[in-house]
């Protein structure tokens, strides 16, 4: 890194800054809160051993996530460009590191996640309309096509969908929290049940960290957010703090509504809690909430995913860069990048490989994420402080806590599945030949 010059100039591509503060906040909240909030309480409780230890695990997982978010927010304020972590790693560590992240995000991780969410939408819709396997896939492609169309026509439409879906998904959560907290029920707090495995508090915290994932994707939209240097730190911080409160309160409400052993054994503790609180219609209420929740996450992932190949195209770091970096002349959206991500997602939907691919890349993505959090130390050495620009509070304690959380996830992943971790690294490094070919062509 010696002798490198850092160029923090703004992206000159004519992207329209249409994403408001509320819409950016909805992206943060909507991409963190997916279906996991309705399904994870039993898993975390099973590891933690007691309800109060489970709630503590959700709180600690939230604090680690918030530390990471506050740290990355400083980088986002200093480098308010589209592409998010792909751009930050390229600026702070060198082009090859940014490229490798962009490679796995644009070609595998993001479209595979979009495919998984589209299938999840179709699967949960089967609660109201029974569907066979092929009908589920066709419904998944149809809802993806609708989300794609809305985002191509206008980024504003994507932002509106995100805001409405985020509010919609919070309605069943608020219902369970509001009724559960003030109900006379308290079965889950009556003592330790017999079915907990007691895997440990660390495993419980690890489970919550997966549930907090997704907030960083809002940084991909920096080029279209109004005043990103000020807006990004605010929406990231407020969004993560809001989700921490939601997760803790939601779990307390579930623990009051259901017996301990039922929470542990249930595959859908959120739906079971809704039935206990609202009667037989509770399951439908929660299922509808999950559908809206998944829809919001799907929209958020597709919207933010397209900004990575578009940003890579601007640097000629991806094949067909001229096509992928182009902005639609009428709609002022990265239409080609959106279509590119959607086509890959459709391939993953019909091949059924989306879950396998996302699982293989978990370890690699957390390597890059941890590098991103650590990047605040590099940033402060390389970039002089500007008056009024956001700075992470309690530095260096805050980023150290975020990095420690990332290292914990990496170590746990290696221990639990070393072969899958190595395969993920292999998939990532497979992009290097493309990088060097394109680099030589650019020179």
PDB file of N, CA and C in Angstrom, residues 143-229:
ATOM      1  N   UNK A 143     -43.163 -12.747  -9.299  1.00  0.00           N
ATOM      2  CA  UNK A 143     -43.001 -11.664  -8.324  1.00  0.00           C
ATOM      3  C   UNK A 143     -41.665 -10.960  -8.532  1.00  0.00           C
ATOM      4  N   UNK A 144     -40.651 -11.725  -8.943  1.00  0.00           N
ATOM      5  CA  UNK A 144     -39.351 -11.111  -9.259  1.00  0.00           C
ATOM      6  C   UNK A 144     -39.479 -10.181 -10.460  1.00  0.00           C
ATOM      7  N   UNK A 145     -40.229 -10.611 -11.475  1.00  0.00           N
ATOM      8  CA  UNK A 145     -40.422  -9.780 -12.671  1.00  0.00           C
ATOM      9  C   UNK A 145     -41.133  -8.477 -12.313  1.00  0.00           C
ATOM     10  N   UNK A 146     -42.115  -8.552 -11.402  1.00  0.00           N
ATOM     11  CA  UNK A 146     -42.829  -7.351 -10.974  1.00  0.00           C
ATOM     12  C   UNK A 146     -41.885  -6.386 -10.258  1.00  0.00           C
ATOM     13  N   UNK A 147     -41.086  -6.920  -9.325  1.00  0.00           N
ATOM     14  CA  UNK A 147     -40.140  -6.073  -8.587  1.00  0.00           C
ATOM     15  C   UNK A 147     -39.112  -5.466  -9.543  1.00  0.00           C
ATOM     16  N   UNK A 148     -38.645  -6.272 -10.504  1.00  0.00           N
ATOM     17  CA  UNK A 148     -37.696  -5.778 -11.503  1.00  0.00           C
ATOM     18  C   UNK A 148     -38.303  -4.625 -12.294  1.00  0.00           C
ATOM     19  N   UNK A 149     -39.518  -4.807 -12.777  1.00  0.00           N
ATOM     20  CA  UNK A 149     -40.178  -3.778 -13.577  1.00  0.00           C
ATOM     21  C   UNK A 149     -40.299  -2.473 -12.811  1.00  0.00           C
ATOM     22  N   UNK A 150     -40.720  -2.552 -11.567  1.00  0.00           N
ATOM     23  CA  UNK A 150     -40.885  -1.345 -10.759  1.00  0.00           C
ATOM     24  C   UNK A 150     -39.557  -0.615 -10.548  1.00  0.00           C
ATOM     25  N   UNK A 151     -38.488  -1.379 -10.345  1.00  0.00           N
ATOM     26  CA  UNK A 151     -37.184  -0.763 -10.117  1.00  0.00           C
ATOM     27  C   UNK A 151     -36.555  -0.223 -11.393  1.00  0.00           C
ATOM     28  N   UNK A 152     -36.900  -0.826 -12.543  1.00  0.00           N
ATOM     29  CA  UNK A 152     -36.408  -0.307 -13.818  1.00  0.00           C
ATOM     30  C   UNK A 152     -37.107   0.999 -14.164  1.00  0.00           C
ATOM     31  N   UNK A 153     -38.418   1.039 -13.963  1.00  0.00           N
ATOM     32  CA  UNK A 153     -39.186   2.237 -14.315  1.00  0.00           C
ATOM     33  C   UNK A 153     -38.727   3.437 -13.486  1.00  0.00           C
ATOM     34  N   UNK A 154     -38.498   3.211 -12.199  1.00  0.00           N
ATOM     35  CA  UNK A 154     -38.053   4.324 -11.351  1.00  0.00           C
ATOM     36  C   UNK A 154     -37.518   3.792 -10.038  1.00  0.00           C
ATOM     37  N   UNK A 155     -36.366   4.289  -9.643  1.00  0.00           N
ATOM     38  CA  UNK A 155     -35.836   3.954  -8.328  1.00  0.00           C
ATOM     39  C   UNK A 155     -36.826   4.374  -7.254  1.00  0.00           C
ATOM     40  N   UNK A 156     -37.590   5.432  -7.542  1.00  0.00           N
ATOM     41  CA  UNK A 156     -38.596   5.918  -6.600  1.00  0.00           C
ATOM     42  C   UNK A 156     -39.626   4.831  -6.310  1.00  0.00           C
ATOM     43  N   UNK A 157     -40.028   4.077  -7.354  1.00  0.00           N
ATOM     44  CA  UNK A 157     -41.001   3.008  -7.146  1.00  0.00           C
ATOM     45  C   UNK A 157     -40.435   1.933  -6.228  1.00  0.00           C
ATOM     46  N   UNK A 158     -39.160   1.592  -6.453  1.00  0.00           N
ATOM     47  CA  UNK A 158     -38.515   0.629  -5.556  1.00  0.00           C
ATOM     48  C   UNK A 158     -38.483   1.133  -4.127  1.00  0.00           C
ATOM     49  N   UNK A 159     -38.212   2.434  -3.970  1.00  0.00           N
ATOM     50  CA  UNK A 159     -38.199   3.012  -2.632  1.00  0.00           C
ATOM     51  C   UNK A 159     -39.574   2.997  -1.978  1.00  0.00           C
ATOM     52  N   UNK A 160     -40.613   3.242  -2.769  1.00  0.00           N
ATOM     53  CA  UNK A 160     -41.977   3.216  -2.237  1.00  0.00           C
ATOM     54  C   UNK A 160     -42.354   1.790  -1.816  1.00  0.00           C
ATOM     55  N   UNK A 161     -42.040   0.808  -2.674  1.00  0.00           N
ATOM     56  CA  UNK A 161     -42.319  -0.589  -2.324  1.00  0.00           C
ATOM     57  C   UNK A 161     -41.604  -0.952  -1.030  1.00  0.00           C
ATOM     58  N   UNK A 162     -40.341  -0.519  -0.923  1.00  0.00           N
ATOM     59  CA  UNK A 162     -39.560  -0.842   0.264  1.00  0.00           C
ATOM     60  C   UNK A 162     -40.176  -0.239   1.519  1.00  0.00           C
ATOM     61  N   UNK A 163     -40.606   1.015   1.424  1.00  0.00           N
ATOM     62  CA  UNK A 163     -41.200   1.689   2.582  1.00  0.00           C
ATOM     63  C   UNK A 163     -42.513   1.035   2.989  1.00  0.00           C
ATOM     64  N   UNK A 164     -43.384   0.774   2.003  1.00  0.00           N
ATOM     65  CA  UNK A 164     -44.685   0.161   2.299  1.00  0.00           C
ATOM     66  C   UNK A 164     -44.511  -1.236   2.868  1.00  0.00           C
ATOM     67  N   UNK A 165     -43.596  -2.030   2.262  1.00  0.00           N
ATOM     68  CA  UNK A 165     -43.382  -3.396   2.737  1.00  0.00           C
ATOM     69  C   UNK A 165     -42.784  -3.409   4.137  1.00  0.00           C
ATOM     70  N   UNK A 166     -41.901  -2.465   4.434  1.00  0.00           N
ATOM     71  CA  UNK A 166     -41.303  -2.400   5.772  1.00  0.00           C
ATOM     72  C   UNK A 166     -42.349  -2.070   6.821  1.00  0.00           C
ATOM     73  N   UNK A 167     -43.215  -1.113   6.515  1.00  0.00           N
ATOM     74  CA  UNK A 167     -44.308  -0.790   7.437  1.00  0.00           C
ATOM     75  C   UNK A 167     -45.237  -1.988   7.580  1.00  0.00           C
ATOM     76  N   UNK A 168     -45.530  -2.656   6.439  1.00  0.00           N
ATOM     77  CA  UNK A 168     -46.423  -3.804   6.467  1.00  0.00           C
ATOM     78  C   UNK A 168     -45.893  -4.957   7.296  1.00  0.00           C
ATOM     79  N   UNK A 169     -44.593  -5.229   7.189  1.00  0.00           N
ATOM     80  CA  UNK A 169     -44.021  -6.346   7.938  1.00  0.00           C
ATOM     81  C   UNK A 169     -43.975  -6.061   9.432  1.00  0.00           C
ATOM     82  N   UNK A 170     -43.974  -4.779   9.799  1.00  0.00           N
ATOM     83  CA  UNK A 170     -43.920  -4.421  11.214  1.00  0.00           C
ATOM     84  C   UNK A 170     -45.287  -4.517  11.893  1.00  0.00           C
ATOM     85  N   UNK A 171     -46.364  -4.604  11.093  1.00  0.00           N
ATOM     86  CA  UNK A 171     -47.707  -4.679  11.683  1.00  0.00           C
ATOM     87  C   UNK A 171     -47.894  -5.960  12.500  1.00  0.00           C
ATOM     88  N   UNK A 172     -47.619  -7.160  11.957  1.00  0.00           N
ATOM     89  CA  UNK A 172     -47.753  -8.360  12.802  1.00  0.00           C
ATOM     90  C   UNK A 172     -46.756  -8.385  13.947  1.00  0.00           C
ATOM     91  N   UNK A 173     -45.561  -7.837  13.726  1.00  0.00           N
ATOM     92  CA  UNK A 173     -44.574  -7.765  14.813  1.00  0.00           C
ATOM     93  C   UNK A 173     -45.105  -6.884  15.930  1.00  0.00           C
ATOM     94  N   UNK A 174     -45.634  -5.721  15.555  1.00  0.00           N
ATOM     95  CA  UNK A 174     -46.185  -4.803  16.558  1.00  0.00           C
ATOM     96  C   UNK A 174     -47.385  -5.421  17.266  1.00  0.00           C
ATOM     97  N   UNK A 175     -48.185  -6.193  16.517  1.00  0.00           N
ATOM     98  CA  UNK A 175     -49.339  -6.843  17.132  1.00  0.00           C
ATOM     99  C   UNK A 175     -48.924  -7.840  18.197  1.00  0.00           C
ATOM    100  N   UNK A 176     -47.943  -8.678  17.889  1.00  0.00           N
ATOM    101  CA  UNK A 176     -47.474  -9.666  18.860  1.00  0.00           C
ATOM    102  C   UNK A 176     -46.808  -8.985  20.049  1.00  0.00           C
ATOM    103  N   UNK A 177     -45.983  -7.964  19.769  1.00  0.00           N
ATOM    104  CA  UNK A 177     -45.306  -7.252  20.858  1.00  0.00           C
ATOM    105  C   UNK A 177     -46.315  -6.533  21.738  1.00  0.00           C
ATOM    106  N   UNK A 178     -47.243  -5.804  21.111  1.00  0.00           N
ATOM    107  CA  UNK A 178     -48.217  -5.025  21.878  1.00  0.00           C
ATOM    108  C   UNK A 178     -49.110  -5.877  22.748  1.00  0.00           C
ATOM    109  N   UNK A 179     -49.618  -6.979  22.189  1.00  0.00           N
ATOM    110  CA  UNK A 179     -50.516  -7.851  22.948  1.00  0.00           C
ATOM    111  C   UNK A 179     -49.724  -8.742  23.912  1.00  0.00           C
ATOM    112  N   UNK A 180     -48.608  -9.267  23.422  1.00  0.00           N
ATOM    113  CA  UNK A 180     -47.826 -10.208  24.230  1.00  0.00           C
ATOM    114  C   UNK A 180     -47.232  -9.580  25.474  1.00  0.00           C
ATOM    115  N   UNK A 181     -46.684  -8.382  25.351  1.00  0.00           N
ATOM    116  CA  UNK A 181     -46.027  -7.751  26.501  1.00  0.00           C
ATOM    117  C   UNK A 181     -47.004  -7.419  27.615  1.00  0.00           C
ATOM    118  N   UNK A 182     -48.233  -7.088  27.237  1.00  0.00           N
ATOM    119  CA  UNK A 182     -49.206  -6.657  28.242  1.00  0.00           C
ATOM    120  C   UNK A 182     -50.239  -7.731  28.579  1.00  0.00           C
ATOM    121  N   UNK A 183     -50.004  -8.944  28.086  1.00  0.00           N
ATOM    122  CA  UNK A 183     -50.914 -10.033  28.417  1.00  0.00           C
ATOM    123  C   UNK A 183     -50.571 -10.595  29.795  1.00  0.00           C
ATOM    124  N   UNK A 184     -51.488 -11.368  30.355  1.00  0.00           N
ATOM    125  CA  UNK A 184     -51.258 -12.001  31.653  1.00  0.00           C
ATOM    126  C   UNK A 184     -50.496 -13.313  31.511  1.00  0.00           C
ATOM    127  N   UNK A 185     -50.239 -13.731  30.271  1.00  0.00           N
ATOM    128  CA  UNK A 185     -49.530 -14.984  30.055  1.00  0.00           C
ATOM    129  C   UNK A 185     -48.051 -14.834  30.403  1.00  0.00           C
ATOM    130  N   UNK A 186     -47.452 -15.894  30.878  1.00  0.00           N
ATOM    131  CA  UNK A 186     -46.009 -15.896  31.111  1.00  0.00           C
ATOM    132  C   UNK A 186     -45.476 -17.323  31.155  1.00  0.00           C
ATOM    133  N   UNK A 187     -45.939 -18.205  30.238  1.00  0.00           N
ATOM    134  CA  UNK A 187     -45.545 -19.614  30.323  1.00  0.00           C
ATOM    135  C   UNK A 187     -44.062 -19.854  30.069  1.00  0.00           C
ATOM    136  N   UNK A 188     -43.463 -19.084  29.162  1.00  0.00           N
ATOM    137  CA  UNK A 188     -42.073 -19.316  28.813  1.00  0.00           C
ATOM    138  C   UNK A 188     -41.086 -18.930  29.887  1.00  0.00           C
ATOM    139  N   UNK A 189     -41.523 -18.096  30.833  1.00  0.00           N
ATOM    140  CA  UNK A 189     -40.641 -17.653  31.904  1.00  0.00           C
ATOM    141  C   UNK A 189     -40.804 -18.482  33.168  1.00  0.00           C
ATOM    142  N   UNK A 190     -41.494 -19.609  33.019  1.00  0.00           N
ATOM    143  CA  UNK A 190     -41.785 -20.412  34.204  1.00  0.00           C
ATOM    144  C   UNK A 190     -40.696 -21.377  34.605  1.00  0.00           C
ATOM    145  N   UNK A 191     -39.591 -21.387  33.910  1.00  0.00           N
ATOM    146  CA  UNK A 191     -38.497 -22.289  34.279  1.00  0.00           C
ATOM    147  C   UNK A 191     -37.874 -22.912  33.053  1.00  0.00           C
ATOM    148  N   UNK A 192     -36.822 -23.661  33.225  1.00  0.00           N
ATOM    149  CA  UNK A 192     -36.098 -24.272  32.128  1.00  0.00           C
ATOM    150  C   UNK A 192     -36.798 -25.558  31.708  1.00  0.00           C
ATOM    151  N   UNK A 193     -36.979 -25.702  30.401  1.00  0.00           N
ATOM    152  CA  UNK A 193     -37.634 -26.898  29.899  1.00  0.00           C
ATOM    153  C   UNK A 193     -36.665 -28.051  29.763  1.00  0.00           C
ATOM    154  N   UNK A 194     -37.144 -29.121  29.166  1.00  0.00           N
ATOM    155  CA  UNK A 194     -36.339 -30.347  29.111  1.00  0.00           C
ATOM    156  C   UNK A 194     -35.674 -30.570  27.763  1.00  0.00           C
ATOM    157  N   UNK A 195     -36.003 -29.747  26.773  1.00  0.00           N
ATOM    158  CA  UNK A 195     -35.547 -30.073  25.424  1.00  0.00           C
ATOM    159  C   UNK A 195     -34.372 -29.241  24.941  1.00  0.00           C
ATOM    160  N   UNK A 196     -33.870 -28.310  25.708  1.00  0.00           N
ATOM    161  CA  UNK A 196     -32.759 -27.475  25.261  1.00  0.00           C
ATOM    162  C   UNK A 196     -31.480 -28.296  25.147  1.00  0.00           C
ATOM    163  N   UNK A 197     -30.711 -28.034  24.086  1.00  0.00           N
ATOM    164  CA  UNK A 197     -29.453 -28.751  23.915  1.00  0.00           C
ATOM    165  C   UNK A 197     -28.336 -28.110  24.722  1.00  0.00           C
ATOM    166  N   UNK A 198     -28.518 -26.816  25.063  1.00  0.00           N
ATOM    167  CA  UNK A 198     -27.490 -26.128  25.823  1.00  0.00           C
ATOM    168  C   UNK A 198     -26.187 -26.014  25.058  1.00  0.00           C
ATOM    169  N   UNK A 199     -26.250 -25.738  23.746  1.00  0.00           N
ATOM    170  CA  UNK A 199     -25.049 -25.650  22.923  1.00  0.00           C
ATOM    171  C   UNK A 199     -24.134 -24.533  23.380  1.00  0.00           C
ATOM    172  N   UNK A 200     -24.680 -23.565  24.098  1.00  0.00           N
ATOM    173  CA  UNK A 200     -23.837 -22.525  24.655  1.00  0.00           C
ATOM    174  C   UNK A 200     -24.268 -21.136  24.255  1.00  0.00           C
ATOM    175  N   UNK A 201     -23.873 -20.174  25.088  1.00  0.00           N
ATOM    176  CA  UNK A 201     -24.257 -18.786  24.857  1.00  0.00           C
ATOM    177  C   UNK A 201     -23.615 -18.246  23.581  1.00  0.00           C
ATOM    178  N   UNK A 202     -22.386 -18.676  23.306  1.00  0.00           N
ATOM    179  CA  UNK A 202     -21.713 -18.226  22.092  1.00  0.00           C
ATOM    180  C   UNK A 202     -22.470 -18.621  20.847  1.00  0.00           C
ATOM    181  N   UNK A 203     -22.989 -19.854  20.817  1.00  0.00           N
ATOM    182  CA  UNK A 203     -23.772 -20.304  19.668  1.00  0.00           C
ATOM    183  C   UNK A 203     -25.061 -19.500  19.530  1.00  0.00           C
ATOM    184  N   UNK A 204     -25.634 -19.106  20.671  1.00  0.00           N
ATOM    185  CA  UNK A 204     -26.848 -18.290  20.647  1.00  0.00           C
ATOM    186  C   UNK A 204     -26.566 -16.916  20.039  1.00  0.00           C
ATOM    187  N   UNK A 205     -25.461 -16.295  20.454  1.00  0.00           N
ATOM    188  CA  UNK A 205     -25.079 -14.988  19.899  1.00  0.00           C
ATOM    189  C   UNK A 205     -24.825 -15.112  18.402  1.00  0.00           C
ATOM    190  N   UNK A 206     -24.168 -16.207  17.996  1.00  0.00           N
ATOM    191  CA  UNK A 206     -23.894 -16.433  16.572  1.00  0.00           C
ATOM    192  C   UNK A 206     -25.202 -16.476  15.781  1.00  0.00           C
ATOM    193  N   UNK A 207     -26.216 -17.164  16.337  1.00  0.00           N
ATOM    194  CA  UNK A 207     -27.508 -17.237  15.665  1.00  0.00           C
ATOM    195  C   UNK A 207     -28.148 -15.875  15.482  1.00  0.00           C
ATOM    196  N   UNK A 208     -27.987 -14.992  16.464  1.00  0.00           N
ATOM    197  CA  UNK A 208     -28.576 -13.653  16.343  1.00  0.00           C
ATOM    198  C   UNK A 208     -27.825 -12.808  15.321  1.00  0.00           C
ATOM    199  N   UNK A 209     -26.523 -13.005  15.200  1.00  0.00           N
ATOM    200  CA  UNK A 209     -25.740 -12.202  14.257  1.00  0.00           C
ATOM    201  C   UNK A 209     -26.182 -12.450  12.819  1.00  0.00           C
ATOM    202  N   UNK A 210     -26.563 -13.701  12.515  1.00  0.00           N
ATOM    203  CA  UNK A 210     -27.105 -13.965  11.173  1.00  0.00           C
ATOM    204  C   UNK A 210     -28.399 -13.169  10.971  1.00  0.00           C
ATOM    205  N   UNK A 211     -29.219 -13.087  12.016  1.00  0.00           N
ATOM    206  CA  UNK A 211     -30.512 -12.407  11.897  1.00  0.00           C
ATOM    207  C   UNK A 211     -30.359 -10.899  11.740  1.00  0.00           C
ATOM    208  N   UNK A 212     -29.220 -10.348  12.167  1.00  0.00           N
ATOM    209  CA  UNK A 212     -28.984  -8.907  12.049  1.00  0.00           C
ATOM    210  C   UNK A 212     -28.335  -8.525  10.719  1.00  0.00           C
ATOM    211  N   UNK A 213     -28.021  -9.497   9.893  1.00  0.00           N
ATOM    212  CA  UNK A 213     -27.294  -9.231   8.656  1.00  0.00           C
ATOM    213  C   UNK A 213     -28.172  -8.485   7.654  1.00  0.00           C
ATOM    214  N   UNK A 214     -27.549  -7.736   6.748  1.00  0.00           N
ATOM    215  CA  UNK A 214     -28.266  -7.113   5.640  1.00  0.00           C
ATOM    216  C   UNK A 214     -28.220  -5.594   5.609  1.00  0.00           C
ATOM    217  N   UNK A 215     -27.909  -4.955   6.741  1.00  0.00           N
ATOM    218  CA  UNK A 215     -27.983  -3.492   6.821  1.00  0.00           C
ATOM    219  C   UNK A 215     -26.991  -2.790   5.904  1.00  0.00           C
ATOM    220  N   UNK A 216     -25.826  -3.420   5.648  1.00  0.00           N
ATOM    221  CA  UNK A 216     -24.774  -2.730   4.892  1.00  0.00           C
ATOM    222  C   UNK A 216     -25.152  -2.501   3.433  1.00  0.00           C
ATOM    223  N   UNK A 217     -26.149  -3.221   2.928  1.00  0.00           N
ATOM    224  CA  UNK A 217     -26.507  -3.105   1.509  1.00  0.00           C
ATOM    225  C   UNK A 217     -27.003  -1.719   1.141  1.00  0.00           C
ATOM    226  N   UNK A 218     -27.479  -0.950   2.110  1.00  0.00           N
ATOM    227  CA  UNK A 218     -27.953   0.407   1.799  1.00  0.00           C
ATOM    228  C   UNK A 218     -26.820   1.262   1.255  1.00  0.00           C
ATOM    229  N   UNK A 219     -25.575   0.948   1.622  1.00  0.00           N
ATOM    230  CA  UNK A 219     -24.444   1.741   1.128  1.00  0.00           C
ATOM    231  C   UNK A 219     -24.239   1.568  -0.374  1.00  0.00           C
ATOM    232  N   UNK A 220     -24.775   0.491  -0.954  1.00  0.00           N
ATOM    233  CA  UNK A 220     -24.693   0.313  -2.409  1.00  0.00           C
ATOM    234  C   UNK A 220     -25.403   1.433  -3.152  1.00  0.00           C
ATOM    235  N   UNK A 221     -26.370   2.072  -2.457  1.00  0.00           N
ATOM    236  CA  UNK A 221     -27.222   3.071  -3.093  1.00  0.00           C
ATOM    237  C   UNK A 221     -26.699   4.493  -2.910  1.00  0.00           C
ATOM    238  N   UNK A 222     -25.479   4.662  -2.414  1.00  0.00           N
ATOM    239  CA  UNK A 222     -24.995   5.989  -2.046  1.00  0.00           C
ATOM    240  C   UNK A 222     -25.126   7.011  -3.166  1.00  0.00           C
ATOM    241  N   UNK A 223     -24.898   6.576  -4.405  1.00  0.00           N
ATOM    242  CA  UNK A 223     -24.969   7.505  -5.528  1.00  0.00           C
ATOM    243  C   UNK A 223     -26.358   8.034  -5.803  1.00  0.00           C
ATOM    244  N   UNK A 224     -27.387   7.407  -5.219  1.00  0.00           N
ATOM    245  CA  UNK A 224     -28.770   7.834  -5.465  1.00  0.00           C
ATOM    246  C   UNK A 224     -29.466   8.337  -4.201  1.00  0.00           C
ATOM    247  N   UNK A 225     -28.726   8.405  -3.095  1.00  0.00           N
ATOM    248  CA  UNK A 225     -29.283   8.902  -1.840  1.00  0.00           C
ATOM    249  C   UNK A 225     -29.000  10.390  -1.723  1.00  0.00           C
ATOM    250  N   UNK A 226     -29.984  11.139  -1.329  1.00  0.00           N
ATOM    251  CA  UNK A 226     -29.804  12.573  -1.145  1.00  0.00           C
ATOM    252  C   UNK A 226     -28.868  12.838   0.037  1.00  0.00           C
ATOM    253  N   UNK A 227     -27.798  13.600  -0.215  1.00  0.00           N
ATOM    254  CA  UNK A 227     -26.788  13.952   0.789  1.00  0.00           C
ATOM    255  C   UNK A 227     -26.281  12.697   1.508  1.00  0.00           C
ATOM    256  N   UNK A 228     -25.666  11.751   0.776  1.00  0.00           N
ATOM    257  CA  UNK A 228     -25.288  10.462   1.374  1.00  0.00           C
ATOM    258  C   UNK A 228     -24.303  10.573   2.530  1.00  0.00           C
ATOM    259  N   UNK A 229     -23.394  11.557   2.498  1.00  0.00           N
ATOM    260  CA  UNK A 229     -22.397  11.679   3.567  1.00  0.00           C
ATOM    261  C   UNK A 229     -23.045  11.906   4.926  1.00  0.00           C
TER     262      UNK A 229
END
